[in-house]
mmCIF file of C-alpha atoms in Angstrom:
data_model
loop_
_atom_site.group_PDB
_atom_site.id
_atom_site.type_symbol
_atom_site.label_atom_id
_atom_site.label_comp_id
_atom_site.label_asym_id
_atom_site.label_seq_id
_atom_site.Cartn_x
_atom_site.Cartn_y
_atom_site.Cartn_z
ATOM 1 C CA MET J 189 7.921 -11.246 -37.844
ATOM 2 C CA SER J 190 10.827 -11.217 -35.832
ATOM 3 C CA THR J 191 10.666 -9.535 -32.372
ATOM 4 C CA ARG J 192 14.239 -8.489 -33.149
ATOM 5 C CA THR J 193 13.253 -6.381 -36.082
ATOM 6 C CA ARG J 194 15.960 -3.555 -35.994
ATOM 7 C CA LEU J 195 14.180 -0.395 -34.776
ATOM 8 C CA THR J 196 14.491 3.089 -36.458
ATOM 9 C CA PRO J 197 16.402 5.523 -33.723
ATOM 10 C CA ASP J 198 13.116 7.399 -33.317
ATOM 11 C CA ALA J 199 11.132 4.222 -32.755
ATOM 12 C CA ARG J 200 14.038 3.045 -30.215
ATOM 13 C CA ARG J 201 14.006 6.369 -28.360
ATOM 14 C CA GLU J 202 9.991 6.144 -28.051
ATOM 15 C CA GLN J 203 10.327 2.585 -26.629
ATOM 16 C CA LEU J 204 12.892 4.008 -24.180
ATOM 17 C CA LEU J 205 10.704 6.889 -23.169
ATOM 18 C CA ASP J 206 7.920 4.567 -22.463
ATOM 19 C CA LEU J 207 10.091 2.351 -20.517
ATOM 20 C CA GLY J 208 11.282 5.530 -18.545
ATOM 21 C CA ALA J 209 7.816 6.412 -17.780
ATOM 22 C CA ARG J 210 6.871 3.075 -16.189
ATOM 23 C CA LEU J 211 10.153 3.130 -14.408
ATOM 24 C CA MET J 212 9.414 6.537 -13.000
ATOM 25 C CA ALA J 213 6.157 5.669 -11.648
ATOM 26 C CA THR J 214 7.544 4.597 -8.378
ATOM 27 C CA ARG J 215 10.627 6.866 -8.328
ATOM 28 C CA THR J 216 11.300 10.165 -7.620
ATOM 29 C CA LEU J 217 12.941 12.431 -10.305
ATOM 30 C CA GLU J 218 16.263 12.145 -8.346
ATOM 31 C CA GLU J 219 16.217 8.233 -8.433
ATOM 32 C CA MET J 220 15.395 7.955 -12.161
ATOM 33 C CA SER J 221 19.117 8.279 -13.477
ATOM 34 C CA ILE J 222 20.511 7.404 -16.850
ATOM 35 C CA ASP J 223 22.091 4.532 -15.071
ATOM 36 C CA VAL J 224 18.697 2.825 -13.944
ATOM 37 C CA LEU J 225 17.392 3.104 -17.361
ATOM 38 C CA ALA J 226 20.323 1.803 -18.878
ATOM 39 C CA GLU J 227 20.187 -1.417 -16.609
ATOM 40 C CA GLU J 228 16.434 -1.878 -17.048
ATOM 41 C CA ALA J 229 16.572 -1.451 -21.124
ATOM 42 C CA GLY J 230 20.184 -3.825 -21.121
ATOM 43 C CA ILE J 231 21.616 -1.243 -23.361
ATOM 44 C CA SER J 232 24.925 0.932 -22.591
ATOM 45 C CA ARG J 233 24.840 4.230 -20.860
ATOM 46 C CA GLY J 234 26.579 5.697 -23.952
ATOM 47 C CA LEU J 235 23.780 5.028 -26.170
ATOM 48 C CA LEU J 236 21.176 6.413 -23.960
ATOM 49 C CA TYR J 237 23.108 9.593 -23.741
ATOM 50 C CA HIS J 238 23.200 9.478 -27.565
ATOM 51 C CA TYR J 239 19.442 9.266 -27.415
ATOM 52 C CA PHE J 240 18.726 11.955 -24.827
ATOM 53 C CA GLY J 241 21.471 14.104 -24.254
ATOM 54 C CA THR J 242 21.775 15.662 -20.771
ATOM 55 C CA LYS J 243 20.151 13.949 -17.423
ATOM 56 C CA GLN J 244 17.973 17.215 -17.506
ATOM 57 C CA ASP J 245 16.844 16.683 -21.004
ATOM 58 C CA PHE J 246 16.357 13.035 -20.385
ATOM 59 C CA HIS J 247 14.177 13.847 -17.073
ATOM 60 C CA GLU J 248 12.193 16.327 -19.138
ATOM 61 C CA ALA J 249 11.659 13.973 -22.275
ATOM 62 C CA VAL J 250 10.272 11.334 -19.780
ATOM 63 C CA VAL J 251 8.283 13.957 -17.714
ATOM 64 C CA ARG J 252 6.621 15.215 -21.070
ATOM 65 C CA ARG J 253 5.756 11.482 -21.633
ATOM 66 C CA VAL J 254 3.945 10.956 -18.566
ATOM 67 C CA VAL J 255 2.165 14.408 -19.146
ATOM 68 C CA GLU J 256 1.029 13.375 -22.626
ATOM 69 C CA ARG J 257 -0.216 9.922 -21.111
ATOM 70 C CA LEU J 258 -1.940 11.794 -18.042
ATOM 71 C CA HIS J 259 -3.425 13.974 -20.647
ATOM 72 C CA ALA J 260 -4.432 10.808 -22.842
ATOM 73 C CA ALA J 261 -5.816 9.025 -19.759
ATOM 74 C CA THR J 262 -8.118 11.656 -18.680
ATOM 75 C CA ALA J 263 -9.463 12.630 -22.026
ATOM 76 C CA PRO J 264 -13.241 12.989 -21.927
ATOM 77 C CA VAL J 265 -15.606 9.945 -22.821
ATOM 78 C CA ASP J 266 -18.165 10.093 -25.335
ATOM 79 C CA ASP J 267 -21.231 10.899 -23.067
ATOM 80 C CA PRO J 268 -23.913 13.502 -23.647
ATOM 81 C CA ASP J 269 -23.815 14.812 -20.287
ATOM 82 C CA VAL J 270 -20.951 17.057 -19.064
ATOM 83 C CA VAL J 271 -21.178 15.809 -15.390
ATOM 84 C CA VAL J 272 -20.568 12.312 -16.495
ATOM 85 C CA ARG J 273 -17.571 13.167 -18.783
ATOM 86 C CA LEU J 274 -16.083 15.098 -15.915
ATOM 87 C CA THR J 275 -16.352 12.588 -13.532
ATOM 88 C CA VAL J 276 -14.846 9.991 -15.851
ATOM 89 C CA SER J 277 -12.070 12.312 -16.226
ATOM 90 C CA LEU J 278 -11.478 12.901 -12.558
ATOM 91 C CA GLN J 279 -11.831 9.249 -11.773
ATOM 92 C CA HIS J 280 -8.879 8.749 -14.478
ATOM 93 C CA PHE J 281 -6.949 11.655 -13.012
ATOM 94 C CA LEU J 282 -7.287 9.982 -9.656
ATOM 95 C CA ALA J 283 -6.095 6.505 -10.778
ATOM 96 C CA HIS J 284 -3.109 8.048 -12.624
ATOM 97 C CA VAL J 285 -1.947 10.015 -9.834
ATOM 98 C CA ARG J 286 -2.500 6.788 -7.529
ATOM 99 C CA GLU J 287 -0.503 4.715 -9.899
ATOM 100 C CA ASN J 288 2.401 7.238 -10.269
ATOM 101 C CA GLU J 289 2.121 8.653 -6.795
ATOM 102 C CA THR J 290 5.884 8.753 -6.051
ATOM 103 C CA LEU J 291 6.623 10.337 -9.513
ATOM 104 C CA TYR J 292 3.534 12.783 -9.276
ATOM 105 C CA ARG J 293 4.896 14.195 -6.005
ATOM 106 C CA SER J 294 8.402 14.434 -7.153
ATOM 107 C CA PHE J 295 7.211 16.234 -10.465
ATOM 108 C CA ARG J 296 4.972 18.573 -8.420
ATOM 109 C CA ARG J 297 8.234 19.279 -5.959
ATOM 110 C CA ALA J 298 10.783 19.943 -8.889
ATOM 111 C CA ALA J 299 7.918 22.199 -10.641
ATOM 112 C CA TYR J 300 7.126 24.141 -7.516
ATOM 113 C CA GLY J 301 10.844 24.043 -6.281
ATOM 114 C CA GLY J 302 12.515 26.426 -8.866
ATOM 115 C CA ASN J 303 13.098 24.028 -11.813
ATOM 116 C CA GLU J 304 11.935 26.365 -14.214
ATOM 117 C CA ARG J 305 11.721 23.764 -17.192
ATOM 118 C CA MET J 306 9.806 21.641 -15.035
ATOM 119 C CA ARG J 307 7.510 24.347 -14.041
ATOM 120 C CA ALA J 308 6.824 25.215 -17.550
ATOM 121 C CA ILE J 309 5.665 21.652 -18.055
ATOM 122 C CA TYR J 310 3.608 21.212 -15.312
ATOM 123 C CA GLU J 311 1.647 24.566 -15.593
ATOM 124 C CA GLU J 312 1.559 24.033 -19.337
ATOM 125 C CA ALA J 313 -0.019 20.454 -18.571
ATOM 126 C CA ARG J 314 -2.488 21.854 -16.100
ATOM 127 C CA ALA J 315 -3.714 24.326 -18.300
ATOM 128 C CA ALA J 316 -4.310 21.902 -21.038
ATOM 129 C CA LEU J 317 -6.435 19.852 -18.920
ATOM 130 C CA ILE J 318 -8.396 22.810 -17.640
ATOM 131 C CA ASP J 319 -8.781 24.332 -21.332
ATOM 132 C CA ARG J 320 -10.035 21.127 -22.510
ATOM 133 C CA ILE J 321 -12.973 20.960 -20.038
ATOM 134 C CA PHE J 322 -14.045 24.100 -21.570
ATOM 135 C CA ASP J 323 -13.308 22.918 -25.057
ATOM 136 C CA SER J 324 -15.370 19.825 -24.852
ATOM 137 C CA ALA J 325 -18.465 21.592 -23.366
ATOM 138 C CA SER J 326 -20.927 23.923 -25.292
ATOM 139 C CA ALA J 327 -21.847 27.114 -24.131
ATOM 140 C CA GLU J 328 -25.094 25.785 -23.409
ATOM 141 C CA GLU J 329 -23.579 23.258 -21.169
ATOM 142 C CA LEU J 330 -22.047 25.440 -19.246
ATOM 143 C CA GLY J 331 -24.692 27.881 -19.387
ATOM 144 C CA ALA J 332 -26.985 25.228 -17.512
ATOM 145 C CA PHE J 333 -24.440 25.762 -14.472
ATOM 146 C CA GLY J 334 -24.474 29.293 -14.603
ATOM 147 C CA ILE J 335 -20.724 29.522 -16.157
ATOM 148 C CA VAL J 336 -19.853 32.003 -18.773
ATOM 149 C CA ASP J 337 -16.579 31.567 -20.349
ATOM 150 C CA THR J 338 -14.552 34.534 -19.374
ATOM 151 C CA ALA J 339 -10.909 35.206 -18.515
ATOM 152 C CA PRO J 340 -11.794 35.421 -14.791
ATOM 153 C CA VAL J 341 -13.703 32.167 -15.075
ATOM 154 C CA ARG J 342 -10.463 30.469 -16.484
ATOM 155 C CA MET J 343 -8.325 31.859 -13.894
ATOM 156 C CA LEU J 344 -10.635 30.461 -11.325
ATOM 157 C CA ALA J 345 -10.861 27.153 -13.202
ATOM 158 C CA ARG J 346 -7.084 26.712 -13.239
ATOM 159 C CA SER J 347 -6.763 27.332 -9.238
ATOM 160 C CA TRP J 348 -9.545 24.899 -9.180
ATOM 161 C CA GLY J 349 -7.048 22.533 -10.769
ATOM 162 C CA ALA J 350 -4.765 23.358 -7.869
ATOM 163 C CA TYR J 351 -7.443 22.456 -5.320
ATOM 164 C CA VAL J 352 -8.157 19.215 -6.922
ATOM 165 C CA GLU J 353 -4.582 18.310 -6.829
ATOM 166 C CA ASP J 354 -4.368 19.071 -3.435
ATOM 167 C CA VAL J 355 -7.489 17.345 -2.267
ATOM 168 C CA VAL J 356 -6.410 14.106 -4.136
ATOM 169 C CA LEU J 357 -2.887 14.193 -2.833
ATOM 170 C CA SER J 358 -4.584 14.591 0.892
ATOM 171 C CA TRP J 359 -6.913 12.008 0.311
ATOM 172 C CA LEU J 360 -4.423 9.434 -0.887
ATOM 173 C CA GLU J 361 -2.565 10.086 2.411
ATOM 174 C CA ASP J 362 -5.472 9.690 4.756
ATOM 175 C CA ASP J 363 -9.030 9.036 3.116
ATOM 176 C CA ARG J 364 -10.721 10.360 6.358
ATOM 177 C CA GLY J 365 -13.353 7.557 5.573
ATOM 178 C CA VAL J 366 -14.342 9.189 2.334
ATOM 179 C CA GLU J 367 -15.084 6.575 -0.562
ATOM 180 C CA GLU J 368 -13.605 7.386 -3.921
ATOM 181 C CA GLU J 369 -17.023 7.816 -5.492
ATOM 182 C CA ASP J 370 -17.983 10.428 -3.018
ATOM 183 C CA LEU J 371 -14.871 12.207 -3.199
ATOM 184 C CA LEU J 372 -14.987 12.207 -6.960
ATOM 185 C CA GLY J 373 -18.812 13.842 -6.508
ATOM 186 C CA SER J 374 -17.564 16.348 -4.350
ATOM 187 C CA LEU J 375 -14.663 17.491 -6.968
ATOM 188 C CA VAL J 376 -17.179 17.469 -9.731
ATOM 189 C CA ALA J 377 -19.684 19.576 -7.978
ATOM 190 C CA SER J 378 -16.873 22.024 -6.554
ATOM 191 C CA LEU J 379 -16.041 23.257 -10.013
ATOM 192 C CA ALA J 380 -19.734 24.449 -10.535
ATOM 193 C CA GLY J 381 -19.480 25.845 -6.959
ATOM 194 C CA VAL J 382 -16.247 27.816 -7.386
ATOM 195 C CA LEU J 383 -16.927 28.983 -10.865
ATOM 196 C CA ALA J 384 -20.508 30.103 -9.825
ATOM 197 C CA THR J 385 -18.605 32.975 -7.844
ATOM 198 C CA ALA J 386 -16.522 34.135 -10.639
ATOM 199 C CA PRO J 387 -16.590 38.212 -10.770
ATOM 200 C CA ARG J 388 -17.511 39.905 -13.759
ATOM 201 C CA ALA J 389 -14.270 40.652 -15.972
ATOM 202 C CA MET D 226 14.886 57.601 27.807
ATOM 203 C CA SER D 227 18.001 56.724 25.729
ATOM 204 C CA THR D 228 17.477 54.877 22.316
ATOM 205 C CA ARG D 229 20.806 53.421 23.084
ATOM 206 C CA THR D 230 19.509 51.424 26.137
ATOM 207 C CA ARG D 231 21.426 48.015 26.329
ATOM 208 C CA LEU D 232 19.148 45.313 25.109
ATOM 209 C CA THR D 233 19.126 41.979 26.547
ATOM 210 C CA PRO D 234 20.136 38.977 24.139
ATOM 211 C CA ASP D 235 16.485 38.091 23.541
ATOM 212 C CA ALA D 236 15.309 41.530 22.884
ATOM 213 C CA ARG D 237 18.206 42.071 20.603
ATOM 214 C CA ARG D 238 17.516 38.748 18.938
ATOM 215 C CA GLU D 239 13.598 39.863 18.441
ATOM 216 C CA GLN D 240 14.556 43.106 16.822
ATOM 217 C CA LEU D 241 17.119 41.433 14.515
ATOM 218 C CA LEU D 242 14.247 38.686 13.332
ATOM 219 C CA ASP D 243 11.813 41.633 12.856
ATOM 220 C CA LEU D 244 14.563 43.467 10.752
ATOM 221 C CA GLY D 245 15.031 40.216 8.954
ATOM 222 C CA ALA D 246 11.420 39.883 8.169
ATOM 223 C CA ARG D 247 11.355 43.115 7.014
ATOM 224 C CA LEU D 248 14.340 42.913 4.666
ATOM 225 C CA MET D 249 12.938 39.579 3.428
ATOM 226 C CA ALA D 250 9.838 41.097 1.919
ATOM 227 C CA THR D 251 11.400 42.033 -1.262
ATOM 228 C CA ARG D 252 14.042 39.149 -1.363
ATOM 229 C CA THR D 253 14.041 35.466 -2.109
ATOM 230 C CA LEU D 254 15.171 33.078 0.686
ATOM 231 C CA GLU D 255 18.569 32.705 -1.478
ATOM 232 C CA GLU D 256 19.181 36.358 -1.469
ATOM 233 C CA MET D 257 18.659 36.682 2.391
ATOM 234 C CA SER D 258 21.930 35.890 3.784
ATOM 235 C CA ILE D 259 23.551 37.017 7.215
ATOM 236 C CA ASP D 260 25.833 38.882 5.346
ATOM 237 C CA VAL D 261 22.781 41.210 4.162
ATOM 238 C CA LEU D 262 21.423 41.174 7.530
ATOM 239 C CA ALA D 263 24.663 42.065 9.279
ATOM 240 C CA GLU D 264 25.309 45.021 6.766
ATOM 241 C CA GLU D 265 21.538 46.237 7.097
ATOM 242 C CA ALA D 266 21.741 45.821 11.200
ATOM 243 C CA GLY D 267 25.153 47.364 11.330
ATOM 244 C CA ILE D 268 26.477 44.453 13.526
ATOM 245 C CA SER D 269 29.304 41.679 12.928
ATOM 246 C CA ARG D 270 28.694 38.568 11.064
ATOM 247 C CA GLY D 271 29.984 36.771 13.941
ATOM 248 C CA LEU D 272 27.324 38.046 16.453
ATOM 249 C CA LEU D 273 24.249 37.310 13.984
ATOM 250 C CA TYR D 274 25.989 33.582 13.815
ATOM 251 C CA HIS D 275 25.808 33.757 17.631
ATOM 252 C CA TYR D 276 22.333 34.646 17.665
ATOM 253 C CA PHE D 277 20.713 32.338 15.017
ATOM 254 C CA GLY D 278 23.399 29.605 14.470
ATOM 255 C CA THR D 279 23.451 28.273 10.907
ATOM 256 C CA LYS D 280 21.900 29.726 7.664
ATOM 257 C CA GLN D 281 18.988 27.126 7.716
ATOM 258 C CA ASP D 282 18.256 28.265 11.473
ATOM 259 C CA PHE D 283 18.281 31.661 10.256
ATOM 260 C CA HIS D 284 16.111 31.342 7.579
ATOM 261 C CA GLU D 285 13.676 29.338 9.625
ATOM 262 C CA ALA D 286 13.488 31.740 12.349
ATOM 263 C CA VAL D 287 12.753 34.638 9.980
ATOM 264 C CA VAL D 288 9.925 32.498 8.196
ATOM 265 C CA ARG D 289 8.305 31.736 11.223
ATOM 266 C CA ARG D 290 8.449 35.614 12.280
ATOM 267 C CA VAL D 291 7.006 36.158 8.825
ATOM 268 C CA VAL D 292 4.671 33.251 9.146
ATOM 269 C CA GLU D 293 3.508 35.000 12.975
ATOM 270 C CA ARG D 294 2.757 38.009 11.230
ATOM 271 C CA LEU D 295 0.638 36.886 8.512
ATOM 272 C CA HIS D 296 -1.167 35.071 11.170
ATOM 273 C CA ALA D 297 -1.600 37.941 13.097
ATOM 274 C CA ALA D 298 -2.556 40.414 10.172
ATOM 275 C CA THR D 299 -5.336 37.948 9.210
ATOM 276 C CA ALA D 300 -6.687 37.809 12.659
ATOM 277 C CA PRO D 301 -10.519 37.542 12.398
ATOM 278 C CA VAL D 302 -12.110 41.035 13.223
ATOM 279 C CA ASP D 303 -14.812 41.683 15.965
ATOM 280 C CA ASP D 304 -18.056 41.564 13.780
ATOM 281 C CA PRO D 305 -20.970 39.303 14.198
ATOM 282 C CA ASP D 306 -21.230 38.484 10.758
ATOM 283 C CA VAL D 307 -18.909 35.618 9.634
ATOM 284 C CA VAL D 308 -19.017 36.797 6.203
ATOM 285 C CA VAL D 309 -17.456 40.265 7.312
ATOM 286 C CA ARG D 310 -14.840 38.766 9.445
ATOM 287 C CA LEU D 311 -13.883 35.975 6.617
ATOM 288 C CA THR D 312 -13.663 39.009 4.117
ATOM 289 C CA VAL D 313 -11.543 41.295 6.134
ATOM 290 C CA SER D 314 -9.068 38.243 6.887
ATOM 291 C CA LEU D 315 -8.885 37.727 3.112
ATOM 292 C CA GLN D 316 -8.330 41.199 2.389
ATOM 293 C CA HIS D 317 -5.632 41.104 4.961
ATOM 294 C CA PHE D 318 -4.125 38.129 3.477
ATOM 295 C CA LEU D 319 -4.041 39.521 0.196
ATOM 296 C CA ALA D 320 -2.429 42.785 1.387
ATOM 297 C CA HIS D 321 0.319 40.898 3.095
ATOM 298 C CA VAL D 322 1.130 38.480 0.131
ATOM 299 C CA ARG D 323 1.123 41.465 -2.143
ATOM 300 C CA GLU D 324 3.869 43.401 0.256
ATOM 301 C CA ASN D 325 5.836 40.249 0.661
ATOM 302 C CA GLU D 326 5.278 38.857 -2.708
ATOM 303 C CA THR D 327 8.792 37.843 -3.345
ATOM 304 C CA LEU D 328 9.426 36.388 0.099
ATOM 305 C CA TYR D 329 6.160 34.548 -0.313
ATOM 306 C CA ARG D 330 6.713 32.929 -3.526
ATOM 307 C CA SER D 331 10.236 31.844 -2.466
ATOM 308 C CA PHE D 332 8.891 30.529 0.920
ATOM 309 C CA ARG D 333 6.411 28.524 -1.139
ATOM 310 C CA ARG D 334 8.996 27.331 -3.550
ATOM 311 C CA ALA D 335 10.836 26.074 -0.569
ATOM 312 C CA ALA D 336 8.147 24.608 1.361
ATOM 313 C CA TYR D 337 7.031 22.377 -2.057
ATOM 314 C CA GLY D 338 10.514 22.121 -3.468
ATOM 315 C CA GLY D 339 11.641 19.545 -0.694
ATOM 316 C CA ASN D 340 13.104 21.697 2.432
ATOM 317 C CA GLU D 341 11.153 19.456 4.665
ATOM 318 C CA ARG D 342 11.578 21.857 7.487
ATOM 319 C CA MET D 343 10.075 25.085 5.543
ATOM 320 C CA ARG D 344 7.465 22.561 4.212
ATOM 321 C CA ALA D 345 6.606 21.729 7.814
ATOM 322 C CA ILE D 346 6.288 25.490 8.808
ATOM 323 C CA TYR D 347 4.405 26.074 5.804
ATOM 324 C CA GLU D 348 1.666 23.396 6.503
ATOM 325 C CA GLU D 349 1.514 24.247 9.946
ATOM 326 C CA ALA D 350 0.650 27.673 8.886
ATOM 327 C CA ARG D 351 -2.079 26.917 6.728
ATOM 328 C CA ALA D 352 -3.657 24.477 8.942
ATOM 329 C CA ALA D 353 -3.538 27.419 11.435
ATOM 330 C CA LEU D 354 -5.086 29.815 9.349
ATOM 331 C CA ILE D 355 -7.778 27.416 8.106
ATOM 332 C CA ASP D 356 -8.627 25.783 11.496
ATOM 333 C CA ARG D 357 -8.725 29.335 13.050
ATOM 334 C CA ILE D 358 -11.884 29.937 10.435
ATOM 335 C CA PHE D 359 -13.711 27.200 12.267
ATOM 336 C CA ASP D 360 -12.615 28.102 15.793
ATOM 337 C CA SER D 361 -13.987 31.583 15.282
ATOM 338 C CA ALA D 362 -17.140 30.547 14.045
ATOM 339 C CA SER D 363 -20.084 28.872 15.859
ATOM 340 C CA ALA D 364 -21.799 25.768 14.974
ATOM 341 C CA GLU D 365 -24.894 27.705 14.009
ATOM 342 C CA GLU D 366 -22.962 30.031 11.858
ATOM 343 C CA LEU D 367 -21.401 26.990 10.060
ATOM 344 C CA GLY D 368 -25.015 25.490 9.866
ATOM 345 C CA ALA D 369 -26.271 28.534 8.281
ATOM 346 C CA PHE D 370 -24.014 28.034 5.242
ATOM 347 C CA GLY D 371 -24.900 24.051 5.428
ATOM 348 C CA ILE D 372 -21.378 23.254 6.747
ATOM 349 C CA VAL D 373 -20.937 20.548 9.558
ATOM 350 C CA ASP D 374 -17.498 20.534 10.983
ATOM 351 C CA THR D 375 -16.093 17.103 10.004
ATOM 352 C CA ALA D 376 -12.817 15.645 9.348
ATOM 353 C CA PRO D 377 -13.693 15.620 5.207
ATOM 354 C CA VAL D 378 -14.779 19.079 5.735
ATOM 355 C CA ARG D 379 -11.494 20.232 7.076
ATOM 356 C CA MET D 380 -9.696 18.141 4.380
ATOM 357 C CA LEU D 381 -11.584 20.118 1.891
ATOM 358 C CA ALA D 382 -11.020 23.674 3.706
ATOM 359 C CA ARG D 383 -7.263 23.065 3.586
ATOM 360 C CA SER D 384 -7.219 22.389 -0.128
ATOM 361 C CA TRP D 385 -9.575 25.752 -0.542
ATOM 362 C CA GLY D 386 -6.440 27.295 1.112
ATOM 363 C CA ALA D 387 -4.320 26.236 -1.763
ATOM 364 C CA TYR D 388 -7.140 27.283 -4.210
ATOM 365 C CA VAL D 389 -6.988 30.548 -2.585
ATOM 366 C CA GLU D 390 -3.147 30.907 -2.830
ATOM 367 C CA ASP D 391 -3.174 29.918 -6.161
ATOM 368 C CA VAL D 392 -5.915 32.408 -7.216
ATOM 369 C CA VAL D 393 -4.135 35.472 -5.229
ATOM 370 C CA LEU D 394 -0.843 34.834 -6.830
ATOM 371 C CA SER D 395 -2.489 34.362 -10.458
ATOM 372 C CA TRP D 396 -4.274 37.659 -9.698
ATOM 373 C CA LEU D 397 -1.263 39.553 -8.852
ATOM 374 C CA GLU D 398 0.427 38.373 -11.979
ATOM 375 C CA ASP D 399 -2.516 39.229 -14.123
ATOM 376 C CA ASP D 400 -5.772 40.722 -12.823
ATOM 377 C CA ARG D 401 -8.079 39.658 -15.825
ATOM 378 C CA GLY D 402 -9.651 43.164 -15.052
ATOM 379 C CA VAL D 403 -10.787 41.808 -11.713
ATOM 380 C CA GLU D 404 -11.116 44.254 -9.033
ATOM 381 C CA GLU D 405 -9.909 43.454 -5.564
ATOM 382 C CA GLU D 406 -13.490 43.949 -3.875
ATOM 383 C CA ASP D 407 -14.897 41.473 -6.427
ATOM 384 C CA LEU D 408 -12.013 38.908 -6.077
ATOM 385 C CA LEU D 409 -12.581 38.931 -2.313
ATOM 386 C CA GLY D 410 -16.544 38.364 -2.779
ATOM 387 C CA SER D 411 -15.624 35.425 -4.906
ATOM 388 C CA LEU D 412 -12.895 33.920 -2.475
ATOM 389 C CA VAL D 413 -15.467 34.093 0.461
ATOM 390 C CA ALA D 414 -18.246 32.647 -1.619
ATOM 391 C CA SER D 415 -16.114 29.955 -2.882
ATOM 392 C CA LEU D 416 -15.323 28.352 0.414
ATOM 393 C CA ALA D 417 -19.396 27.804 0.999
ATOM 394 C CA GLY D 418 -19.290 26.711 -2.436
ATOM 395 C CA VAL D 419 -16.757 23.937 -1.860
ATOM 396 C CA LEU D 420 -17.667 22.865 1.698
ATOM 397 C CA ALA D 421 -21.165 22.334 0.288
ATOM 398 C CA THR D 422 -20.029 19.746 -1.832
ATOM 399 C CA ALA D 423 -18.149 17.583 1.352
ATOM 400 C CA PRO D 424 -19.217 14.088 1.330
ATOM 401 C CA ARG D 425 -20.163 12.281 4.660
ATOM 402 C CA ALA D 426 -17.369 10.726 6.358
#
């Protein structure tokens, strides 16, 4: 088979999104222009605009791809123990943030900084990550930690996501002598610690 | 005494900052212009620029005033029980955010959104609020909750601040049927819950 097979427009777009996501790992959103991608992909800017439309559309498409990758990378592993599943997911989350730190901080800045479309993608992504914890655990498993799945509990769990993100970014800046394994253990335990305080609805 | 006493420039500046802080409670940073303050204070724009310099300087001065007020409003009360002190401080934090919600969200957007000077004020303010919890409790009081004051514990405590902020803003948007008193109880308990997971340094 030739590697020069003509790609369909959809396949070509997918390929460019993957390239964009890889390129963004070490760039901020502002640094990730159509020009950079055109140069790296060796195609014309005109063709890229054809695939992606405006710069904002392009940023959104690439950020969505990055978010899909984060979601896939942190998928629960097949283990009967909910603590193991959560630990592995958090380990993959930490690895993903570390590998894409520049992008991650830039995306977070855009999301918090008033870019409404980035904010929507960001909140949606966080909600999906947190909801998956509940969806992948049985009521019995949650019950073993004293957790009942209610609206207040989901609210606290999402804010726990903000806590985890803040801890991971602080730790990447200065680990304070804390080993990764110990950090992960602390984060896993903190979920039960936080949810145990949930008020009745 | 006449209320028309001539104020010193410093006293006048203080008065204008207080007015600015009050006006900002229901405005975003973008909406809080020199023009608005000039109109409300009944003085000329030129005089305001004389007191505050650039728009960015003015925003910073007003935000610092707001932060000082938050810090003062949440000061630990004189009670021998650390749980009572923390509960009252959180209650005042919640009330302050509620009263200044538009400003608070706007300040947070500016801080996270890449305005480095706003970010510095914001992080400094959060660190000061968290550090005060430790400074106002004895080692014995902390020890009663299994807390030892170490660098990793301070790191988690600051991220707990991000958690509290996220919970409070979510709850103000949609209280999920949770009463304020129960929310405060949950937040207080979550601090011990989080810090109990701290890894050894």
